[in-house]
Amino acid sequence: MSSGPGAASAPAPDPHDSPPTSGAPARTSSMFSSLKVRNYRLFFMGQVVSNIGTWMQRIAQDWLVLSLTGSSAAVGITTALQFLPMLLFGLYGGVLVDRLRKRPALLVTQSAMALTAIALAVLTLTGHVQVWHVYVAAFAVGLATVVDNPARQSFVSELVGPGQLQNAVSLNSANFQSARLVGPAVAGLLITGVGTGYAFLFNGLSFIAPLTGLLLMRARELHVVERAPRGKGQLREGVRYVTGRPELIWPIVLVGFVGTFAFNFPVYLSAFADDVFHAGAGAYSMFNTLMAVGSVAGALLAARRGTARLRLLIVAAMAFGALEILAATTPELWMFALLMVPLGLFGMTVNVTTNTSIQMSTDPAMRGRVMALYMMIFLGGSPVGAPIVGWITDTYGARVGLAAGGAVAALAAAVIGLILARVGNLRLSVGWHGGHPRVRFVPREQQEQLAPAA
């Protein structure tokens, strides 16, 4: 990987008909090609174990708070405390990540999260745990995430380089979603069998895997990235950098709308399971499982594509919104459940395409700040939007709530698609191809040249 400005000095990518980044890699043929890179393979294997532990702790943490307080509001406070540091300090974390070497930073953050989980395990297993202990642990994990999240996101490019970035990001997403299928099930067995403390203990010990992987990596095989020097105004510089580039700001804005209004599935799916279909917790679990299956499929398909086009992002976001509207109108539980698979697939396509296109369009020295802004908006959207969509769902019903979220996502994708087309000097072209109608965006010059012939 070049350590120079590269993407920053390149022209803005064509959002519809050309790859979205300068120096975009050639299309890869293997779904798992990035696993051939030794350093990334170590990183991936460590994350397999750690992600399972993370999902186990999420389930155990919520169950412990509920058992200690009997309050769903207390569970919500725990979740809010875990996301609050990212909302408050996310951009500052990005500044730190751009200044620091990624591997040592990850060794510190992963160790901190391991110690937090082990401390919670000890308190729980000894019978001394109180709800405020869980609150402090959740906030501490959130603080570590402020640096850990952008560091992990941007470290992937140092592991594999630009040629395998799309594949590696996609496999990371598949890894996390696969753990979503395994972790909660294992956590349920541990909680019912031996107690929540052992789920926390497993998560704490699971960090041995990524820490070992980081220590075994060969530094000489990393793709060296120029670090940002320490200086004043770097936070403002990062914001100006993003707002001055349409290929960065508009995908982030789109993900903000989608994450805030359309990705609040705990609200939507629980309401459909309980109020619409009257099927209880079993249906809620089934909906989440089927969505995770679709998410894994979407991540693997993204890994196979090898390129990330903004055109694909716009289409996937519009399809995602349309599927939510369709799901809101389904009269039968089985029909609603089946739609969870394509919803998971298109939702993951939006996530992976946004992540990859942003990383590939960003100067390596700015990547930490850009990814921090992206993650702050994406992760912060759900807690902000949950009360809004929850009120709509409570007031007007689950079907209206889900349809409204889908409409926001589809409308935002359509508007931002038109904005990107205008920025890329494109026009809508309607014609025939192979006996079928064809709608696409083409450069204005090309359309003007074809107009006289038509």
Coordinates of C-alpha atoms in Angstrom, one line a residue:
M1 CA 0.0 0.0 0.0
S2 CA 1.2 3.4 -0.8
S3 CA 1.8 5.6 2.2
G4 CA 1.3 8.8 0.3
P5 CA -1.9 10.8 -0.2
G6 CA -3.1 8.6 -3.0
A7 CA -6.8 8.5 -2.8
A8 CA -7.0 12.0 -1.4
S9 CA -5.5 13.5 -4.6
A10 CA -7.4 11.3 -7.0
P11 CA -10.5 12.5 -8.7
A12 CA -13.9 11.6 -7.2
P13 CA -15.0 8.2 -8.3
D14 CA -17.8 7.6 -10.7
P15 CA -20.6 6.4 -8.3
H16 CA -22.4 4.3 -10.9
D17 CA -20.3 3.0 -13.7
S18 CA -16.8 2.8 -12.4
P19 CA -15.1 1.6 -9.2
P20 CA -15.6 4.1 -6.4
T21 CA -12.0 4.5 -5.5
S22 CA -8.7 5.3 -7.1
G23 CA -6.5 2.3 -7.4
A24 CA -9.4 0.0 -7.1
P25 CA -8.4 -3.7 -7.1
A26 CA -9.1 -6.1 -9.8
R27 CA -12.1 -8.4 -9.3
T28 CA -11.1 -11.4 -7.3
S29 CA -12.2 -14.9 -8.1
S30 CA -11.9 -16.6 -4.7
M31 CA -14.3 -16.0 -1.9
F32 CA -11.6 -16.5 0.7
S33 CA -8.6 -15.1 -1.2
S34 CA -7.5 -12.8 1.7
L35 CA -7.0 -15.8 4.0
K36 CA -3.9 -16.6 1.9
V37 CA -2.2 -13.7 3.7
R38 CA -0.6 -15.1 6.9
N39 CA -1.1 -12.0 9.0
Y40 CA -4.8 -11.6 8.0
R41 CA -5.3 -15.3 8.6
L42 CA -4.0 -14.9 12.2
F43 CA -6.2 -11.9 12.7
F44 CA -9.3 -13.7 11.3
M45 CA -8.8 -16.8 13.4
G46 CA -8.5 -14.7 16.6
Q47 CA -11.7 -12.9 15.7
V48 CA -13.6 -16.1 15.3
V49 CA -13.1 -17.0 18.9
S50 CA -13.4 -13.5 20.3
N51 CA -16.6 -12.7 18.4
I52 CA -18.3 -15.8 19.9
G53 CA -17.3 -14.6 23.3
T54 CA -18.6 -11.1 22.5
W55 CA -22.0 -12.3 21.6
M56 CA -22.1 -14.5 24.7
Q57 CA -21.3 -11.5 26.9
R58 CA -24.0 -9.4 25.2
I59 CA -26.7 -12.1 26.1
A60 CA -25.3 -12.7 29.6
Q61 CA -25.0 -9.0 30.4
D62 CA -28.6 -8.3 29.5
W63 CA -29.9 -11.3 31.3
L64 CA -27.8 -10.5 34.5
V65 CA -29.1 -6.9 34.6
L66 CA -32.7 -8.1 34.1
S67 CA -32.3 -10.7 36.9
L68 CA -30.8 -8.2 39.2
T69 CA -33.4 -5.4 38.6
G70 CA -36.4 -7.0 36.9
S71 CA -36.4 -3.8 34.7
S72 CA -36.2 -3.6 30.9
A73 CA -35.2 0.0 31.4
A74 CA -32.1 -1.0 33.3
V75 CA -31.2 -3.2 30.3
G76 CA -31.6 -0.2 28.0
I77 CA -29.4 1.9 30.3
T78 CA -26.7 -0.8 30.1
T79 CA -26.8 -0.7 26.3
A80 CA -26.8 3.1 26.3
L81 CA -23.7 3.2 28.5
Q82 CA -21.8 0.9 26.2
F83 CA -22.6 3.2 23.2
L84 CA -22.2 6.5 24.9
P85 CA -18.4 6.7 24.8
M86 CA -18.5 6.2 21.0
L87 CA -21.0 9.1 20.6
L88 CA -19.0 11.4 22.9
F89 CA -15.4 10.5 22.1
G90 CA -15.5 8.6 18.8
L91 CA -13.8 11.3 16.7
Y92 CA -11.1 11.8 19.3
G93 CA -10.5 8.0 19.1
G94 CA -10.0 8.4 15.4
V95 CA -7.4 11.1 15.9
L96 CA -5.5 8.8 18.3
V97 CA -5.7 5.9 15.9
D98 CA -4.2 8.0 13.1
R99 CA -1.3 8.9 15.3
L100 CA -0.6 5.4 16.8
R101 CA 0.6 2.1 15.4
K102 CA -2.4 -0.1 15.0
R103 CA -1.1 -3.4 16.3
P104 CA 0.2 -2.1 19.7
A105 CA -3.0 -0.1 20.1
L106 CA -5.1 -3.2 19.5
L107 CA -3.0 -5.1 22.1
V108 CA -3.9 -2.5 24.7
T109 CA -7.6 -2.3 23.9
Q110 CA -8.2 -6.0 23.5
S111 CA -6.4 -6.6 26.8
A112 CA -8.5 -3.9 28.5
M113 CA -11.8 -5.6 27.3
A114 CA -10.5 -9.0 28.4
L115 CA -9.7 -7.7 32.0
T116 CA -13.2 -6.1 32.1
A117 CA -14.9 -9.3 31.3
I118 CA -12.8 -11.3 33.8
A119 CA -13.5 -8.8 36.5
L120 CA -17.3 -9.1 35.8
A121 CA -16.9 -12.9 35.9
V122 CA -15.2 -12.9 39.3
L123 CA -17.8 -10.6 40.7
T124 CA -20.7 -12.7 39.4
L125 CA -19.2 -16.1 40.3
T126 CA -18.4 -14.9 43.9
G127 CA -22.0 -13.6 44.3
H128 CA -20.9 -9.9 44.9
V129 CA -22.1 -8.5 41.6
Q130 CA -24.4 -5.5 41.7
V131 CA -26.1 -3.7 38.8
W132 CA -23.7 -0.7 39.1
H133 CA -20.8 -3.1 38.5
V134 CA -22.4 -4.0 35.2
Y135 CA -23.0 -0.4 34.3
V136 CA -19.3 0.4 35.0
A137 CA -18.1 -2.6 32.9
A138 CA -20.4 -1.6 30.0
F139 CA -19.0 1.9 30.1
A140 CA -15.4 0.6 30.3
V141 CA -15.9 -1.6 27.3
G142 CA -17.4 1.4 25.4
L143 CA -14.3 3.5 26.2
A144 CA -12.0 0.8 24.9
T145 CA -14.2 0.5 21.8
V146 CA -13.6 4.2 21.0
V147 CA -10.0 3.3 20.0
D148 CA -10.5 -0.4 19.3
N149 CA -13.2 -0.1 16.6
P150 CA -11.5 2.4 14.2
A151 CA -8.1 0.7 14.9
R152 CA -9.5 -2.8 13.9
Q153 CA -11.3 -1.4 10.9
S154 CA -8.3 0.5 9.5
F155 CA -5.8 -2.2 10.5
V156 CA -7.3 -4.6 7.9
S157 CA -5.9 -2.5 5.1
E158 CA -2.4 -2.8 6.7
L159 CA -2.9 -6.6 6.8
V160 CA -3.9 -7.2 3.2
G161 CA -3.3 -4.1 1.2
P162 CA -5.8 -2.5 -1.2
G163 CA -6.0 -5.5 -3.6
Q164 CA -7.7 -7.7 -1.0
L165 CA -9.5 -5.0 1.1
Q166 CA -13.0 -5.7 -0.1
N167 CA -12.6 -9.5 0.4
A168 CA -11.1 -9.0 3.9
V169 CA -13.8 -6.6 5.1
S170 CA -16.5 -8.9 3.8
L171 CA -15.0 -12.0 5.6
N172 CA -14.8 -9.9 8.8
S173 CA -18.5 -9.3 8.5
A174 CA -19.2 -12.9 7.8
N175 CA -17.1 -13.8 10.8
F176 CA -19.1 -11.6 13.1
Q177 CA -22.4 -12.7 11.8
S178 CA -21.5 -16.4 12.1
A179 CA -20.6 -15.8 15.7
R180 CA -24.1 -14.2 16.1
L181 CA -25.5 -17.7 15.3
V182 CA -23.2 -19.6 17.7
G183 CA -22.6 -17.2 20.6
P184 CA -26.2 -16.6 21.9
A185 CA -26.9 -20.4 21.7
V186 CA -23.8 -21.2 23.7
A187 CA -24.5 -18.4 26.2
G188 CA -28.0 -19.8 26.7
L189 CA -26.6 -23.2 27.6
L190 CA -24.1 -21.7 30.0
I191 CA -26.6 -19.4 31.7
T192 CA -29.2 -22.2 32.3
G193 CA -26.5 -24.8 33.1
V194 CA -23.9 -23.1 35.3
G195 CA -24.8 -19.4 35.5
T196 CA -24.0 -16.1 33.7
G197 CA -20.5 -15.8 35.3
Y198 CA -19.1 -18.5 33.1
A199 CA -20.3 -16.7 30.0
F200 CA -18.3 -13.6 31.1
L201 CA -15.3 -15.8 31.9
F202 CA -15.4 -17.4 28.5
N203 CA -15.5 -14.0 26.9
G204 CA -12.5 -12.8 28.9
L205 CA -10.5 -15.9 28.0
S206 CA -11.5 -15.7 24.4
F207 CA -9.3 -12.6 24.0
I208 CA -6.3 -14.9 24.3
A209 CA -6.9 -15.8 20.6
P210 CA -6.7 -12.3 19.0
L211 CA -3.9 -11.3 21.4
T212 CA -1.9 -14.3 20.4
G213 CA -2.6 -13.6 16.7
L214 CA -1.4 -10.0 17.0
L215 CA 1.8 -11.1 18.7
L216 CA 2.5 -13.8 16.1
M217 CA 2.1 -11.4 13.1
R218 CA 5.2 -10.6 11.0
A219 CA 5.7 -6.8 11.2
R220 CA 7.8 -6.8 7.9
E221 CA 4.7 -8.2 6.0
L222 CA 2.4 -5.4 7.1
H223 CA 1.6 -2.7 4.5
V224 CA 3.2 0.3 6.0
V225 CA 1.0 3.3 6.4
E226 CA 2.2 6.8 7.2
R227 CA 1.0 7.9 10.6
A228 CA -0.4 11.4 11.2
P229 CA 2.0 13.6 13.2
R230 CA 0.8 15.1 16.5
G231 CA -0.6 18.5 16.0
K232 CA -3.5 20.9 16.6
G233 CA -6.8 20.9 14.8
Q234 CA -6.6 17.3 13.6
L235 CA -10.2 16.6 14.7
R236 CA -11.5 19.6 12.6
E237 CA -9.2 18.5 9.8
G238 CA -10.8 15.0 9.7
V239 CA -14.3 16.5 9.6
R240 CA -13.3 18.9 6.8
Y241 CA -11.7 16.0 4.9
V242 CA -14.9 14.0 4.9
T243 CA -17.3 16.9 4.1
G244 CA -15.1 17.9 1.2
R245 CA -15.4 14.6 -0.6
P246 CA -18.8 13.5 -2.0
E247 CA -17.6 9.9 -2.2
L248 CA -17.2 9.9 1.6
I249 CA -19.8 12.2 3.0
W250 CA -22.8 10.9 1.1
P251 CA -22.3 7.2 1.9
I252 CA -21.9 8.1 5.5
V253 CA -25.1 10.2 5.4
L254 CA -26.9 7.3 3.8
V255 CA -25.7 4.8 6.5
G256 CA -26.8 7.4 9.1
F257 CA -30.4 7.3 7.8
V258 CA -30.5 3.6 7.4
G259 CA -28.9 2.9 10.8
T260 CA -31.1 5.3 12.6
F261 CA -34.5 4.4 11.2
A262 CA -34.3 1.1 9.4
F263 CA -31.9 -1.0 11.4
N264 CA -33.8 -1.0 14.7
F265 CA -34.7 -4.6 14.4
P266 CA -34.9 -5.3 18.2
V267 CA -37.9 -2.9 18.2
Y268 CA -39.5 -4.1 15.0
L269 CA -39.0 -7.9 15.3
S270 CA -40.1 -8.1 19.0
A271 CA -43.2 -6.1 18.2
F272 CA -44.1 -8.4 15.2
A273 CA -43.4 -11.5 17.2
D274 CA -45.5 -10.4 20.2
D275 CA -48.2 -7.9 19.0
V276 CA -48.7 -8.9 15.3
F277 CA -48.3 -12.7 15.2
H278 CA -48.7 -13.4 19.0
A279 CA -45.9 -16.0 18.7
G280 CA -43.7 -15.1 21.6
A281 CA -39.9 -15.3 22.1
G282 CA -39.5 -18.4 19.9
A283 CA -40.6 -16.4 16.8
Y284 CA -38.4 -13.5 17.8
S285 CA -35.4 -15.8 18.1
M286 CA -36.3 -17.4 14.7
F287 CA -36.5 -13.9 13.0
N288 CA -33.0 -13.0 14.3
T289 CA -31.5 -16.3 13.3
L290 CA -32.9 -16.1 9.7
M291 CA -31.6 -12.5 9.4
A292 CA -28.2 -13.7 10.6
V293 CA -28.2 -16.4 7.9
G294 CA -28.9 -13.8 5.3
S295 CA -26.2 -11.5 6.7
V296 CA -23.6 -14.3 6.4
A297 CA -24.7 -14.9 2.8
G298 CA -24.5 -11.2 2.0
A299 CA -21.0 -10.9 3.5
L300 CA -19.7 -14.0 1.6
L301 CA -21.2 -12.7 -1.7
A302 CA -19.5 -9.3 -1.1
A303 CA -16.2 -11.2 -0.5
R304 CA -16.6 -12.9 -3.9
R305 CA -17.3 -9.7 -5.8
G306 CA -13.9 -8.1 -5.0
T307 CA -15.0 -4.5 -5.8
A308 CA -17.2 -2.0 -4.1
R309 CA -19.3 0.3 -6.3
L310 CA -21.4 3.2 -4.9
R311 CA -24.0 2.1 -7.5
L312 CA -24.3 -1.2 -5.6
L313 CA -24.7 0.7 -2.3
I314 CA -27.5 2.8 -3.6
V315 CA -29.4 -0.2 -5.1
A316 CA -28.9 -2.4 -2.0
A317 CA -30.2 0.4 0.3
M318 CA -33.2 0.9 -1.9
A319 CA -33.9 -2.8 -2.0
F320 CA -33.4 -3.1 1.7
G321 CA -36.0 -0.3 2.3
A322 CA -38.4 -1.9 -0.2
L323 CA -38.2 -5.3 1.5
E324 CA -39.0 -3.7 4.9
I325 CA -42.1 -2.1 3.4
L326 CA -43.0 -5.5 1.8
A327 CA -42.4 -7.3 5.1
A328 CA -44.7 -4.8 6.9
T329 CA -47.6 -5.8 4.8
T330 CA -47.2 -9.6 5.0
P331 CA -50.3 -11.3 6.5
E332 CA -48.6 -14.6 7.6
L333 CA -45.8 -15.3 10.0
W334 CA -44.0 -17.7 7.6
M335 CA -44.0 -15.1 4.9
F336 CA -42.5 -12.5 7.3
A337 CA -39.9 -15.0 8.5
L338 CA -38.8 -15.8 4.9
L339 CA -38.2 -12.1 4.2
M340 CA -35.7 -11.9 7.0
V341 CA -33.1 -13.8 4.9
P342 CA -33.0 -11.2 2.0
L343 CA -33.3 -8.4 4.5
G344 CA -30.2 -9.7 6.2
L345 CA -28.5 -10.1 2.8
F346 CA -29.2 -6.6 1.5
G347 CA -28.5 -5.0 5.0
M348 CA -25.1 -6.6 5.0
T349 CA -24.4 -5.6 1.5
V350 CA -25.1 -2.0 2.5
N351 CA -22.7 -2.3 5.5
V352 CA -19.8 -4.0 3.6
T353 CA -20.0 -1.8 0.5
T354 CA -20.0 1.4 2.6
N355 CA -17.1 0.2 4.8
T356 CA -15.0 -0.8 1.8
S357 CA -15.7 2.1 -0.4
I358 CA -14.9 4.6 2.4
Q359 CA -11.6 2.9 3.3
M360 CA -10.5 2.7 -0.3
S361 CA -11.4 6.4 -0.9
T362 CA -9.5 7.6 2.1
D363 CA -5.9 8.7 2.5
P364 CA -4.3 6.1 4.8
A365 CA -3.1 8.9 7.1
M366 CA -6.7 10.0 7.6
R367 CA -8.3 6.5 7.8
G368 CA -8.6 6.3 11.6
R369 CA -10.5 9.6 11.8
V370 CA -12.8 8.8 8.8
M371 CA -13.6 5.3 10.1
A372 CA -14.3 6.7 13.6
L373 CA -16.8 9.2 12.1
Y374 CA -18.4 6.4 10.1
M375 CA -18.6 4.0 13.1
M376 CA -19.9 6.9 15.3
I377 CA -22.7 7.6 13.0
F378 CA -23.5 4.0 12.2
L379 CA -23.3 2.7 15.8
G380 CA -24.8 5.8 17.2
G381 CA -27.8 5.8 14.9
S382 CA -29.7 2.9 16.5
P383 CA -29.7 4.3 20.1
V384 CA -30.8 7.7 18.8
G385 CA -33.5 6.3 16.5
A386 CA -34.8 3.6 18.8
P387 CA -37.0 5.9 20.9
I388 CA -38.4 7.5 17.7
V389 CA -39.3 4.2 16.0
G390 CA -40.4 2.8 19.3
W391 CA -42.9 5.6 19.7
I392 CA -44.2 5.2 16.1
T393 CA -44.5 1.4 16.7
D394 CA -46.3 1.9 20.0
T395 CA -48.6 4.6 18.7
Y396 CA -49.5 3.4 15.2
G397 CA -48.6 -0.3 15.3
A398 CA -45.6 -2.5 14.3
R399 CA -46.6 -2.6 10.6
V400 CA -46.6 1.2 10.3
G401 CA -43.3 1.4 12.3
L402 CA -41.5 -1.0 10.0
A403 CA -42.9 0.5 6.8
A404 CA -41.9 4.0 7.9
G405 CA -38.3 2.8 8.6
G406 CA -38.2 1.1 5.2
A407 CA -39.6 4.2 3.5
V408 CA -36.9 6.4 5.1
A409 CA -34.1 4.1 3.9
A410 CA -35.5 3.8 0.3
L411 CA -36.1 7.6 0.0
A412 CA -32.7 8.4 1.4
A413 CA -31.0 6.0 -1.0
A414 CA -32.9 7.5 -4.0
V415 CA -32.1 11.1 -3.1
I416 CA -28.4 10.4 -2.4
G417 CA -28.2 8.4 -5.6
L418 CA -29.4 11.4 -7.5
I419 CA -26.9 13.6 -5.7
L420 CA -24.0 11.3 -6.5
A421 CA -25.1 11.1 -10.1
R422 CA -25.1 14.9 -10.3
V423 CA -21.7 15.1 -8.7
G424 CA -20.4 12.5 -11.1
N425 CA -21.9 14.5 -14.1
L426 CA -24.3 11.6 -14.9
R427 CA -27.7 11.6 -16.5
L428 CA -30.5 9.0 -16.5
S429 CA -30.6 7.0 -19.7
V430 CA -33.7 5.0 -20.7
G431 CA -33.6 2.7 -23.7
W432 CA -33.8 -0.8 -25.0
H433 CA -31.2 -3.6 -24.8
G434 CA -31.7 -7.1 -26.1
G435 CA -35.4 -6.4 -26.5
H436 CA -35.9 -5.3 -22.9
P437 CA -36.1 -1.8 -21.3
R438 CA -32.9 -0.6 -19.8
V439 CA -32.5 2.2 -17.2
R440 CA -29.0 3.3 -16.2
F441 CA -26.8 6.4 -15.5
V442 CA -24.4 7.4 -18.2
P443 CA -22.0 10.4 -18.5
R444 CA -23.6 13.5 -19.8
E445 CA -21.1 13.7 -22.7
Q446 CA -22.0 10.2 -23.8
Q447 CA -25.7 10.9 -23.7
E448 CA -25.3 14.2 -25.6
Q449 CA -23.3 12.3 -28.3
L450 CA -26.0 9.7 -28.6
A451 CA -28.9 12.1 -28.7
P452 CA -28.5 13.3 -32.3
A453 CA -28.3 9.7 -33.5
A454 CA -31.5 8.9 -31.7

